[in-house]
Coordinates of C-alpha atoms in Angstrom, one line a residue:
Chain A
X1113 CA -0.4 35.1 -24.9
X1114 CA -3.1 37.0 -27.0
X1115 CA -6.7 37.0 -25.9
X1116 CA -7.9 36.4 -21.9
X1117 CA -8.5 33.0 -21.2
X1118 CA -11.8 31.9 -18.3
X1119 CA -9.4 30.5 -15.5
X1120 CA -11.4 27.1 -14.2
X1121 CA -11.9 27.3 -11.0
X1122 CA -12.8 24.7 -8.3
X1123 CA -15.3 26.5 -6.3
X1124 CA -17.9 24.8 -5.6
X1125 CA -17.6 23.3 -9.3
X1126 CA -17.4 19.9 -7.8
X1127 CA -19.4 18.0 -5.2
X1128 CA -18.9 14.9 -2.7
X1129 CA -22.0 12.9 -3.5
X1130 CA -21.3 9.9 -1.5
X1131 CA -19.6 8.5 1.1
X1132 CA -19.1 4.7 2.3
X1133 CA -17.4 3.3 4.9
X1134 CA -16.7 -0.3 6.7
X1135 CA -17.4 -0.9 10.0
X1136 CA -13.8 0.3 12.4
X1137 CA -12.3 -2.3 14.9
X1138 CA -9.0 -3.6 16.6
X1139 CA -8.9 -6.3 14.3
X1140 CA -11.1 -6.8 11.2
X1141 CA -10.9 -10.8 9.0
X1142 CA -11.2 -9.1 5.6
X1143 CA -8.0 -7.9 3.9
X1144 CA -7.4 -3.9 3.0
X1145 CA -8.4 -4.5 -0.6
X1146 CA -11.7 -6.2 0.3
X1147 CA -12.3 -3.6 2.8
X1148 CA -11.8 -0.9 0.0
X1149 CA -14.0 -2.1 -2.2
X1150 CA -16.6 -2.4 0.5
X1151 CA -16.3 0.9 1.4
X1152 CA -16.3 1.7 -2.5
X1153 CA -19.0 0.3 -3.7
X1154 CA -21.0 1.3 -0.4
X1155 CA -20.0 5.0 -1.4
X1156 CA -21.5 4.1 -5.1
X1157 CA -24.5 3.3 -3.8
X1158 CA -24.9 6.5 -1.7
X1159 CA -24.3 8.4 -4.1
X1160 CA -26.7 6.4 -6.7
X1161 CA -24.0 6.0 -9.4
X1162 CA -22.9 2.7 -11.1
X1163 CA -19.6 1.3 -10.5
X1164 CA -18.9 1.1 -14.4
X1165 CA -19.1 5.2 -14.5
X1166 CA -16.5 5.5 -12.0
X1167 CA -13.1 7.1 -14.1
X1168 CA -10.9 8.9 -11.5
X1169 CA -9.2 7.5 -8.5
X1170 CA -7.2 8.8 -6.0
X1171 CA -5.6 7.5 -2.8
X1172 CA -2.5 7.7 -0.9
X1173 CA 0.6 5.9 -1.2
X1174 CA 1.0 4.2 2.9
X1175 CA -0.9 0.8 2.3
X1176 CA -1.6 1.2 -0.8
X1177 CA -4.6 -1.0 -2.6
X1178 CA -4.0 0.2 -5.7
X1179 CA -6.4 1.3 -8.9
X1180 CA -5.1 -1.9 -10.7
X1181 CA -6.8 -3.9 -8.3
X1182 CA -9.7 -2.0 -7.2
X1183 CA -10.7 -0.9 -10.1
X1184 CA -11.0 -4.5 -11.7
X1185 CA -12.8 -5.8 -8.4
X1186 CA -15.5 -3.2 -8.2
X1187 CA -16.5 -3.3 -11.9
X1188 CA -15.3 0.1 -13.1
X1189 CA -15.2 1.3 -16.3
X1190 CA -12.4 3.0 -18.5
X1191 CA -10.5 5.0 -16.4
X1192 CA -8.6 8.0 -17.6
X1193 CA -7.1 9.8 -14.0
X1194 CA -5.8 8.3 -11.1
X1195 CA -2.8 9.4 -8.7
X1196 CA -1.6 8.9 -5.2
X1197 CA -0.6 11.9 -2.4
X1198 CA 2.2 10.6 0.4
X1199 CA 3.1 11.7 3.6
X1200 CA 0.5 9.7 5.3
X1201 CA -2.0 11.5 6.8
X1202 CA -0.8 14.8 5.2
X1203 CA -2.9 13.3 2.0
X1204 CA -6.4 12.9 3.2
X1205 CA -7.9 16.0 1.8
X1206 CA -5.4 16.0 -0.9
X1207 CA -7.3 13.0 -2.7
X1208 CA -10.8 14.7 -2.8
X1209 CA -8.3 18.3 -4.2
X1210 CA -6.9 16.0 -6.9
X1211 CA -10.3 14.4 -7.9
X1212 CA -11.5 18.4 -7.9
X1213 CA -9.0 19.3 -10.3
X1214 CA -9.7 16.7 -12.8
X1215 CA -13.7 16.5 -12.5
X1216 CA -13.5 20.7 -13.1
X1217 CA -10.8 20.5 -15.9
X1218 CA -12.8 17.9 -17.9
X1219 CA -10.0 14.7 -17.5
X1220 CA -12.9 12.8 -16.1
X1221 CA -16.5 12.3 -14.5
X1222 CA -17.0 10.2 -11.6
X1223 CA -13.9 10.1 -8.9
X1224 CA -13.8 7.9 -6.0
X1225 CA -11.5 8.6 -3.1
X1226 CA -10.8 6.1 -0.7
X1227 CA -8.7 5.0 2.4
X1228 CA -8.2 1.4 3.5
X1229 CA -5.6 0.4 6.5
X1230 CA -5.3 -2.5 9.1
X1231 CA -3.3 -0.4 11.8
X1232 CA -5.1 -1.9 14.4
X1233 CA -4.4 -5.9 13.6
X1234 CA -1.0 -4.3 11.5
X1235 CA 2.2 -3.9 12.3
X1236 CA 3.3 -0.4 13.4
X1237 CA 4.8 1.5 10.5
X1238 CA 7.6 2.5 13.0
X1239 CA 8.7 -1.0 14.2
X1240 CA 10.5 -1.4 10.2
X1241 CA 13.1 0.9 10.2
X1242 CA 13.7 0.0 7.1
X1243 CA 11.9 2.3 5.8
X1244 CA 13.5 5.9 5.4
X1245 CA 11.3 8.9 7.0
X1246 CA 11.2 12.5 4.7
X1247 CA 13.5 13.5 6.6
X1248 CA 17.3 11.1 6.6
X1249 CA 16.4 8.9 10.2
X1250 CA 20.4 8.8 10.7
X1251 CA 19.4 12.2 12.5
X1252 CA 16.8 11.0 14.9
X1253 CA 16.1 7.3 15.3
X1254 CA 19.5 6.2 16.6
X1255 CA 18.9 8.5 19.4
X1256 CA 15.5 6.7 20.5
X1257 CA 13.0 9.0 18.8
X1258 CA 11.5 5.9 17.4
X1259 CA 7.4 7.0 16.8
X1260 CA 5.5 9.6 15.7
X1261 CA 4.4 10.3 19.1
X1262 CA 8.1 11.0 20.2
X1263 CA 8.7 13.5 16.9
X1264 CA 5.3 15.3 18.3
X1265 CA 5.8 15.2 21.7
X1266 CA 9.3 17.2 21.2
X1267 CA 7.3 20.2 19.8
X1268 CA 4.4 19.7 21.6
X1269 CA 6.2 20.2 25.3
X1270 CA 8.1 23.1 23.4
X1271 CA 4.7 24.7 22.9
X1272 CA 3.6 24.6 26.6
X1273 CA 6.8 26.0 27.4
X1274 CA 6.4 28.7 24.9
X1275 CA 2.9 29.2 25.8
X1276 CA 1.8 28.1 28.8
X1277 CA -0.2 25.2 27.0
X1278 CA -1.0 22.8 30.0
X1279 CA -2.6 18.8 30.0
X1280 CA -5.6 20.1 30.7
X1281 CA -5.8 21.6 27.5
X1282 CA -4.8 18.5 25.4
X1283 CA -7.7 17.1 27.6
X1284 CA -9.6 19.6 26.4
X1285 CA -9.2 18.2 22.9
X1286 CA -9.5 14.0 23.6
X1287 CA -12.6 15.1 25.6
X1288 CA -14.2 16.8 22.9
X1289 CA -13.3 13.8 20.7
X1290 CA -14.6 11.5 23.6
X1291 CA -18.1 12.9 24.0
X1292 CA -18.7 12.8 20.5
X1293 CA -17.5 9.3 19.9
X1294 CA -19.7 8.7 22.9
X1295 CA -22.6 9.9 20.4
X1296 CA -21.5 8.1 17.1
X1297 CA -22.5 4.0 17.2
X1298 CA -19.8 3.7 14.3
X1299 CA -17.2 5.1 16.6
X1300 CA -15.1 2.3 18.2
X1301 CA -15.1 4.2 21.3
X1302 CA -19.0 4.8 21.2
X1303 CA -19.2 3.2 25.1
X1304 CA -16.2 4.3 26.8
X1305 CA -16.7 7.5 28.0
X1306 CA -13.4 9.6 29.4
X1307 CA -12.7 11.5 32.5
X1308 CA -10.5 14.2 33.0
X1309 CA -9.0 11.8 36.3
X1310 CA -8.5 8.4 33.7
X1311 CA -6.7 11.5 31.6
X1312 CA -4.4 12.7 34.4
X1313 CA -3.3 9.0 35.5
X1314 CA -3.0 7.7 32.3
X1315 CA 0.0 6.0 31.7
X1316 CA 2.7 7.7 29.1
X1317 CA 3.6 7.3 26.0
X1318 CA 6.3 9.9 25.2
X1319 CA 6.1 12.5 27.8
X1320 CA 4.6 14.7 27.6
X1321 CA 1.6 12.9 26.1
X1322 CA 0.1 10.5 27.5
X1323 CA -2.6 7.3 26.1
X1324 CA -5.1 9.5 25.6
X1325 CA -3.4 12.2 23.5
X1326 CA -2.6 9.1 20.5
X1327 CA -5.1 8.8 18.1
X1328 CA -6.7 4.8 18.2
X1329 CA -5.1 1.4 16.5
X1330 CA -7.9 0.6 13.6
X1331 CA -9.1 -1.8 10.9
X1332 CA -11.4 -0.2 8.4
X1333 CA -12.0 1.5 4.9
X1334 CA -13.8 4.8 4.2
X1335 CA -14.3 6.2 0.6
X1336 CA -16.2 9.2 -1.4
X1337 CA -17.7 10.1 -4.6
X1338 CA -16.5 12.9 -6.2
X1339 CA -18.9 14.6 -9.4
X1340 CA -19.6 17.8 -11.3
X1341 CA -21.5 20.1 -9.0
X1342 CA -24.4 20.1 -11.9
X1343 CA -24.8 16.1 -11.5
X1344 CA -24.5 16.1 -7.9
X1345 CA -28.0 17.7 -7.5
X1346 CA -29.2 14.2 -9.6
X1347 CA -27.6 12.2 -6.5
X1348 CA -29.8 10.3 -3.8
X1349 CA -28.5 13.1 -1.0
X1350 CA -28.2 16.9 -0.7
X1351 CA -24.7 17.7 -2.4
X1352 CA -22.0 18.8 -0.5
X1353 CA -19.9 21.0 -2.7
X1354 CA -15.9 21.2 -2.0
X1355 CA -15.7 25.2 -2.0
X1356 CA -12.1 26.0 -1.3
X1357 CA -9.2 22.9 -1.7
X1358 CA -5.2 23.6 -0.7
X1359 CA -2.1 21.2 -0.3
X1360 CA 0.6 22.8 2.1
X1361 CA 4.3 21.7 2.2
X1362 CA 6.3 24.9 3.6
X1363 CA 9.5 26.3 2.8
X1364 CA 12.3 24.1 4.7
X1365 CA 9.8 22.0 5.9
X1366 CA 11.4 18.6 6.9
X1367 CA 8.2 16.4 7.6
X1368 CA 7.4 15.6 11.3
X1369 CA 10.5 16.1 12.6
X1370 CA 10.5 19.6 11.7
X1371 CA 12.9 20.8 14.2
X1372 CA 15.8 22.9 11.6
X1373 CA 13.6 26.2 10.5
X1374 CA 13.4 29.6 12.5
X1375 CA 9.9 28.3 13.3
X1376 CA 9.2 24.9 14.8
X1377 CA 5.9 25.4 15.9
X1378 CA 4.5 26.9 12.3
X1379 CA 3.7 24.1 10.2
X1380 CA 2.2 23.2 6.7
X1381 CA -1.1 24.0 8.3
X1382 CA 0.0 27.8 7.8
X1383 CA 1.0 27.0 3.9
X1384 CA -2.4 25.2 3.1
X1385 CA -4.2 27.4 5.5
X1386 CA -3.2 30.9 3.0
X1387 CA -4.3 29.1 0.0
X1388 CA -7.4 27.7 1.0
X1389 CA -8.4 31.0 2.6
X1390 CA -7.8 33.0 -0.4
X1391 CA -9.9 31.1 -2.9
X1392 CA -12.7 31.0 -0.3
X1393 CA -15.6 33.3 0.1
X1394 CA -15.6 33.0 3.6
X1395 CA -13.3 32.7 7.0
X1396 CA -12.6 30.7 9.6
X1397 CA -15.6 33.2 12.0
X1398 CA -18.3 31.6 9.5
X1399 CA -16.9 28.1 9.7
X1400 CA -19.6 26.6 11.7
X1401 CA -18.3 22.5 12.3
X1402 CA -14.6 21.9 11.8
X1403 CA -13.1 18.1 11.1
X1404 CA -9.1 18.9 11.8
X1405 CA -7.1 15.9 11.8
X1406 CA -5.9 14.6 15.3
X1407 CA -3.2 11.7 15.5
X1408 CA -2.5 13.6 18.1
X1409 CA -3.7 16.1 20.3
X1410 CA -1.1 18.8 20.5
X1411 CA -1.7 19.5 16.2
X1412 CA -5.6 20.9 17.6
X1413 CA -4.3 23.9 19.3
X1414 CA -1.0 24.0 16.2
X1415 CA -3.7 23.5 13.8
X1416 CA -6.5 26.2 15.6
X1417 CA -3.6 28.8 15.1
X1418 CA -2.7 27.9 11.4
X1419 CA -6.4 27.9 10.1
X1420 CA -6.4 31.0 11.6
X1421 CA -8.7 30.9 14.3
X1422 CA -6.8 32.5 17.0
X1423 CA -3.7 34.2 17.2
X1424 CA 0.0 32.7 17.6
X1425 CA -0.2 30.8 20.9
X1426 CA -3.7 30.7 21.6
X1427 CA -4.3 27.5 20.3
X1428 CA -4.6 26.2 23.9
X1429 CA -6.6 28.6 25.2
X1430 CA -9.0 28.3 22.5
X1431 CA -9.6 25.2 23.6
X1432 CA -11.6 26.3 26.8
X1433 CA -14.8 26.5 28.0
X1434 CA -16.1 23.4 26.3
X1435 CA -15.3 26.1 23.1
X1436 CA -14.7 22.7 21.2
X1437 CA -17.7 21.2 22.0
X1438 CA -21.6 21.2 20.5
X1439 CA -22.9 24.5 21.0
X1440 CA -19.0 25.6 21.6
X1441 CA -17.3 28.5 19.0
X1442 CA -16.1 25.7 17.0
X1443 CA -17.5 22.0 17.3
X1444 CA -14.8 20.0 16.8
X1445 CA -14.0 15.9 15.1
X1446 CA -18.3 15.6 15.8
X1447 CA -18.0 11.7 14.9
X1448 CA -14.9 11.2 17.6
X1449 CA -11.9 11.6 15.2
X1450 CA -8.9 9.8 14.8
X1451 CA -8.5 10.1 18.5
X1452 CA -12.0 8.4 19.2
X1453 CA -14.1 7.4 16.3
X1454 CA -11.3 5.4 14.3
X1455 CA -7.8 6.2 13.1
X1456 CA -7.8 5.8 9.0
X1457 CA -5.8 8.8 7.7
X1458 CA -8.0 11.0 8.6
X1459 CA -10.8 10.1 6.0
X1460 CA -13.3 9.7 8.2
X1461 CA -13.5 13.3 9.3
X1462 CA -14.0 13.9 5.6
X1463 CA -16.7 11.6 5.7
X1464 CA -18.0 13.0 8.9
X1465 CA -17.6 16.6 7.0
X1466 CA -20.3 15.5 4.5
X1467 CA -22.3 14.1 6.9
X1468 CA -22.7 17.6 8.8
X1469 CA -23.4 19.4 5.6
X1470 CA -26.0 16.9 5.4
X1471 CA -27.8 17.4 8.6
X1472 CA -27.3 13.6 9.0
X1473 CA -24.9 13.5 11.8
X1474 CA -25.0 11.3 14.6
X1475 CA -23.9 14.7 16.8
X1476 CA -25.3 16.9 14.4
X1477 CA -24.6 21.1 14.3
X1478 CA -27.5 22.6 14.1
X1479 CA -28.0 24.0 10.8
X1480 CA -24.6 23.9 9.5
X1481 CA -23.3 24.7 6.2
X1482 CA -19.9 25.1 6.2
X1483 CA -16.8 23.0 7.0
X1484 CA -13.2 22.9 7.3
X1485 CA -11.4 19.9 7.3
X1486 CA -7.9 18.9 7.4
X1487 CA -5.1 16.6 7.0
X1488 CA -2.2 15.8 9.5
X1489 CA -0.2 18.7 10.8
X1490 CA 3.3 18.2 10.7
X1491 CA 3.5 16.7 7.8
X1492 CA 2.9 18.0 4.0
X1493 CA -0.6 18.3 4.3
X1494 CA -4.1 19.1 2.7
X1495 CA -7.0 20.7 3.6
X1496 CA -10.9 21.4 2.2
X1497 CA -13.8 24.0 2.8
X1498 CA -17.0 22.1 2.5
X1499 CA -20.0 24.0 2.2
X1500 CA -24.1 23.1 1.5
Chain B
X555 CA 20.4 -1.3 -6.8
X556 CA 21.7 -4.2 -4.9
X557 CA 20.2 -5.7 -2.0
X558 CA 23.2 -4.6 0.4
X559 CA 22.7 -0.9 -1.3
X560 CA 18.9 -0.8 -0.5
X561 CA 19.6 -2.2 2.9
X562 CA 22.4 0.7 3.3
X563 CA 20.7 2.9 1.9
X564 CA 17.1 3.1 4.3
X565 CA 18.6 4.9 7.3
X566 CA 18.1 4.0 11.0
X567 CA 17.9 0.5 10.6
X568 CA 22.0 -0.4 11.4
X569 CA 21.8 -2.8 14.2
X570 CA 24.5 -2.0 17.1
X571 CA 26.3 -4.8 19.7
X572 CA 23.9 -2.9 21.9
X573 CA 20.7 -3.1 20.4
X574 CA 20.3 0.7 19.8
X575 CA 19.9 1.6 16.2
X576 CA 23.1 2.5 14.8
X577 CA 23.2 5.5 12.4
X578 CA 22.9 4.7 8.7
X579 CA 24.5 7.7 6.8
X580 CA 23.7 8.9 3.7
X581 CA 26.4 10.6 1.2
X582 CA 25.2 14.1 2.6
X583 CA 25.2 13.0 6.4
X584 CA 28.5 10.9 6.0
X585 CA 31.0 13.6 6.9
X586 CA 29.2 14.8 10.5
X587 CA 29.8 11.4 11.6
X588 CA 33.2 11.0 10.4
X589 CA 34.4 14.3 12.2
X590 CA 32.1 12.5 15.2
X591 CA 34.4 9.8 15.5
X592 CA 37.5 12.6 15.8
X593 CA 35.8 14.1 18.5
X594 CA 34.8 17.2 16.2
X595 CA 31.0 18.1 16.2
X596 CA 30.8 20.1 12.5
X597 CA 28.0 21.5 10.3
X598 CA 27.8 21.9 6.8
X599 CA 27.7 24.9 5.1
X600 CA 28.2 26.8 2.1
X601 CA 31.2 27.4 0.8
X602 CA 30.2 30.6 -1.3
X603 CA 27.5 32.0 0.8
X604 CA 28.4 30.9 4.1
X605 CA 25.2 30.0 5.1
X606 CA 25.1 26.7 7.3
X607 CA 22.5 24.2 6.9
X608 CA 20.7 21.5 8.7
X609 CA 19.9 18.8 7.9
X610 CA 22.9 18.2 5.2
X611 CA 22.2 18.2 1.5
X612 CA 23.7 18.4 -1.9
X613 CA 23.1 22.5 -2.6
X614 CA 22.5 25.4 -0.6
X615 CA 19.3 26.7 -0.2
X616 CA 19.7 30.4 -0.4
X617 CA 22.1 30.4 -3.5
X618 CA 21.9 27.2 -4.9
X619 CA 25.9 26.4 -4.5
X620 CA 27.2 23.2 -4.9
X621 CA 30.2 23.5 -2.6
X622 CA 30.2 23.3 0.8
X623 CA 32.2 22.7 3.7
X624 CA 31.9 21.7 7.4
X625 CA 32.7 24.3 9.7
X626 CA 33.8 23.4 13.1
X627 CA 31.5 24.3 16.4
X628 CA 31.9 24.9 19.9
X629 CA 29.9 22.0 20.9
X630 CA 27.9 23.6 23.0
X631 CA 24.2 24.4 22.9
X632 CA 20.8 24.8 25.3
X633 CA 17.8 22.1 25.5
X634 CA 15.3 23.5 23.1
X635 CA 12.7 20.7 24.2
X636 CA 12.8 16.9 25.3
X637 CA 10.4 14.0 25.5
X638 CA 10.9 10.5 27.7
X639 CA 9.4 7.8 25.9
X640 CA 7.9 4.8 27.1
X641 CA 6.7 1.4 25.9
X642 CA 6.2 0.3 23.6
X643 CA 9.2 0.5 21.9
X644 CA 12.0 -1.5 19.8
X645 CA 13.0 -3.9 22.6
X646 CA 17.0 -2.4 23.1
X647 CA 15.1 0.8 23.8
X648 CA 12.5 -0.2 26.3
X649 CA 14.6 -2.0 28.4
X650 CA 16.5 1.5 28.7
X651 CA 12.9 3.4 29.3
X652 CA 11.7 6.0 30.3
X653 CA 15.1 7.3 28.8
X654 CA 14.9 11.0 27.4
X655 CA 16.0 12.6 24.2
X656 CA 16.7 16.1 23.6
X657 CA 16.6 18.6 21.2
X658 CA 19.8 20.6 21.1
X659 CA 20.1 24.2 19.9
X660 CA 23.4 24.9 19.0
X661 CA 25.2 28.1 20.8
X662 CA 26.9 28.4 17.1
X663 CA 23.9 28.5 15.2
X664 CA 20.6 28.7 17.2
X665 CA 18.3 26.9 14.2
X666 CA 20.8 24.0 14.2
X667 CA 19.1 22.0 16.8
X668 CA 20.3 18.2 17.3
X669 CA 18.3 15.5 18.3
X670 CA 20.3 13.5 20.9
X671 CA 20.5 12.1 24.5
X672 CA 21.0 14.3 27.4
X673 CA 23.6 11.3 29.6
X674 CA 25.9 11.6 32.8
X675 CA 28.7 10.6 30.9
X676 CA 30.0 9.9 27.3
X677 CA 29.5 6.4 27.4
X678 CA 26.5 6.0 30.2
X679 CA 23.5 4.9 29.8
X680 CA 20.4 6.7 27.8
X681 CA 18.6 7.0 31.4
X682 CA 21.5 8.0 33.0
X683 CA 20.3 11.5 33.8
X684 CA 17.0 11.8 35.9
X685 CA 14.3 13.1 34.4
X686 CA 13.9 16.0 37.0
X687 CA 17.1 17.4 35.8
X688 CA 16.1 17.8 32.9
X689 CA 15.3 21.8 31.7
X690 CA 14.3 23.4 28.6
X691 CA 17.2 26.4 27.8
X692 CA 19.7 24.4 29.9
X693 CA 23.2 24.5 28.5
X694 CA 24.6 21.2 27.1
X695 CA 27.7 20.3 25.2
X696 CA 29.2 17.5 23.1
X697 CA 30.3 14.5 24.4
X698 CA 31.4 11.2 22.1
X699 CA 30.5 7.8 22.6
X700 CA 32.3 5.3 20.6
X701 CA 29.8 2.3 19.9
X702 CA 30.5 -1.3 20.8
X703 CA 31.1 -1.8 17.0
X704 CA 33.2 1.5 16.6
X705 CA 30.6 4.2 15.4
X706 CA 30.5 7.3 17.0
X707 CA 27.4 9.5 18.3
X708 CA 27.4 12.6 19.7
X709 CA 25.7 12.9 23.2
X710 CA 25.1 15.6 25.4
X711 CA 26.6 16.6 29.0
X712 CA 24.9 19.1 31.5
X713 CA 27.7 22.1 32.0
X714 CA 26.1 21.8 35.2
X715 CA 25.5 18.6 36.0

């Protein structure tokens, strides 16, 4: 290589201009498809940008309504990038990181990012076992670790062992959830408030966690709009500009049953959580409103430690003192999260993420202007810095 | 692929005279359940390095060998952690629940941990141990149980019951 070449870089070279959403029920008539592209096209409209400009799509691969489809239904143009991230959850922020990459690099304009599932009216993924997990299932599902709350549960009562992590800290975290849902008339648990006793005699799921530490059952759609940072500031709403973007899938990782590594309990929120850090010109003190993805609510406290908010094992006792609540060290999942708002991959608390940058949230931060949110811990996962 | 070999192929979905899922090996898993059925629990590892692995696979990790062999263990281990799962669940399994299932660390090779069920005996019941004798670090070992339709597991035994 002879002369020094400018490096692109992503940060803040690229903004989320819009977001759209469907409403979130148990069961909802219209199929995933039509649910994407009303959750599209709503996006579109946010963001004050035809459908025929849209050129980039991403999505994941569970469920998929693919570009084929949605691309011809919603009227967009030519479109010249478009993948798909797996692992479930793990690809939330992963979609907005690809759409990133290719609006800063030049492959295209106008990206749309969008999740669609029917998990509440749907069967549950884990009732075909048919389908092979990341890791062979000839090593855990014969043996009655069916779900995903069984492959959490086993680390998440080795962490209270380890730690001293008790119920009342995962409390800590479905509360938080709770009270915000409680503020959030989109959230399908908007009227159902939760007390620590309906926590404590809640019946089980896979001890050690219980109903209320498994995210909700939901129908809906959510989607974004991805542009250059210099059209964003054209866009109907103040821009909220993705600063810092990393994907995480650690050495000798084996997905959620990661149970064969020296270290159980250190996930891919670690791996993202170096990355993102290091292309970011802050850290996680000046991260005023955090979105961090919650099938479940043992990956807060995992997740608290790998984003590097606390030390190794302190995950739990971060959680105190209402720390994760408004006006707490670290408001947490401020439109209810997957544990109260809706479960759809986690897209809504990038969704929820933009709405907090913009001041416009139903239990808003005061004055916030940065963000972290994340995708599911435990599996190869994603993460984003918002910032204002 | 055929439909028998995709069908063979997604793991975990063999059904058993029991209704419990039977194992569905893969070319890597295949030999741990053949020295299973001869009573032997094994694990795979290198045969230049010597390093063992879990779960199996085609090369080792740390030098990128091709051969491998399966080195025999004591059989015994300690409960790393454990969960009980109830309802819902695949019918054979929640008429069995709460049962538990463990995580074995091997005494062999402590980040070798097997995912398994803590029983009374080889061929009792997954629910057959109550739950308040269960105990993270507790020793275990290997016991077999022989499927109604000949396929053997390896479950796990209280040294002190």
């Amino acid at each position: 290589m002879g002369a020094a070449r400018a490096t692109a870089t992503l940060k803040d070279a690229t903004a989320i201009a819009g977001i759209g959403q469907t409403s979130f029920a148990k069961r909802l008539p219209e199929s995933e498809k039509t649910l994407a592209c009303r959750a599209i096209l709503a996006a579109l409209d946010d963001a004050g940008i035809a459908p025929s400009e849209v050129d980039a799509f991403a999505s994941y691969t569970m469920e998929e309504t693919d570009e084929v489809e949605i691309a011809k239904a919603i009227g967009a143009g030519d479109v010249t990038f478009f993948g798909k991230v797996g692992y479930g959850g793990g690809g939330s922020c992963a979609t907005v990181a690809h759409l990133a990459a290719a609006i800063a690099t030049g492959q295209a304009s106008v990206g749309v990012a969008w999740r669609s599932r029917k998990r509440g009216s749907g069967p549950r993924p884990w009732t075909n076992t048919q389908v092979q997990l990341p890791t062979p299932a000839q090593w855990t599902r014969p043996y009655g670790l069916l779900r995903p709350a069984d492959e959490i549960g086993l680390l998440a009562r080795r962490y209270m062992h380890e730690y001293g992590a008790t119920r009342d800290h995962f409390f800590n975290v479905a509360l938080a959830c709770r009270n915000r849902a409680n503020q959030n008339p989109a959230a399908m648990m908007y009227d159902r408030p939760l007390t620590r006793e309906m926590y404590m005699t809640a019946r089980w799921i896979s001890e050690p966690l219980c109903l209320f530490d498994n995210c909700l059952e939901t129908d809906g759609a959510l989607a974004c709009v991805l542009v250059s940072a210099e059209r964003a500031r054209d866009c109907r709403h103040r821009p909220v500009y993705v600063h810092s973007v990393a994907q995480g899938l650690p050495a000798q990782h084996h997905g959620m049953v990661n149970y064969w590594n020296d270290d159980p309990l250190t996930g891919p929120s670690w791996t993202a959580a170096r990355r993102l850090w290091k292309t970011a010109d802050f850290g996680p003190q000046d991260v005023d409103v955090a979105q961090i993805y919650d099938a479940f609510t043992p990956l807060i406290p995992l997740s608290l430690e790998g984003y590097g908010f606390c030390g190794r094992g302190e995950g739990a006792a971060f959680t105190e003192g209402g720390a994760l609540e408004i006006g707490g060290r670290l408001p947490l999942n401020t439109g209810g999260g997957g544990l109260s708002e809706a479960y759809v991959h986690g897209f809504n608390l990038i969704t929820e993420g933009v709405r907090q940058l913009r001041g416009t949230g139903t239990a808003q931060v005061p004055g916030a202007t940065t963000c972290l949110v994340t995708a599911g811990e435990g599996v190869p996962t994603s993460a984003l810095l918002l910032r204002s | 692929m055929t439909q028998t070999e995709t069908t063979t192929a997604a793991s975990g979905g063999g059904d058993r005279a029991d209704g419990l899922l039977a194992p569905v090996p893969d070319d890597d898993g295949a030999p741990f359940f053949a020295y299973a059925a001869r009573g032997e629990l094994r694990v795979q590892c290198c045969a230049d390095c010597g390093e063992r692995r879990f779960p199996p696979r085609p090369c080792c990790p740390h030098c990128q060998s091709f051969e491998s062999l399966w080195k025999k263990t004591s059989g015994r281990g300690r409960i790393w952690s454990y969960v009980l799962p109830h309802p819902p669940l695949l019918p054979a399994y929640a008429a069995q629940a709460p049962y538990n299932v463990v995580l074995v660390e091997l005494a062999d090779a402590p980040r070798i941990r097997l995912v398994g069920n803590l029983v009374a005996a080889a061929d009792a019941a997954l629910n057959s141990v109550p739950p308040e004798r269960i105990r993270i670090g507790a020793p275990v070992r290997a016991a077999f149980h022989e499927t109604d339709d000949g396929f053997t597991v390896v479950r796990w035994l209280l040294e002190r019951p």
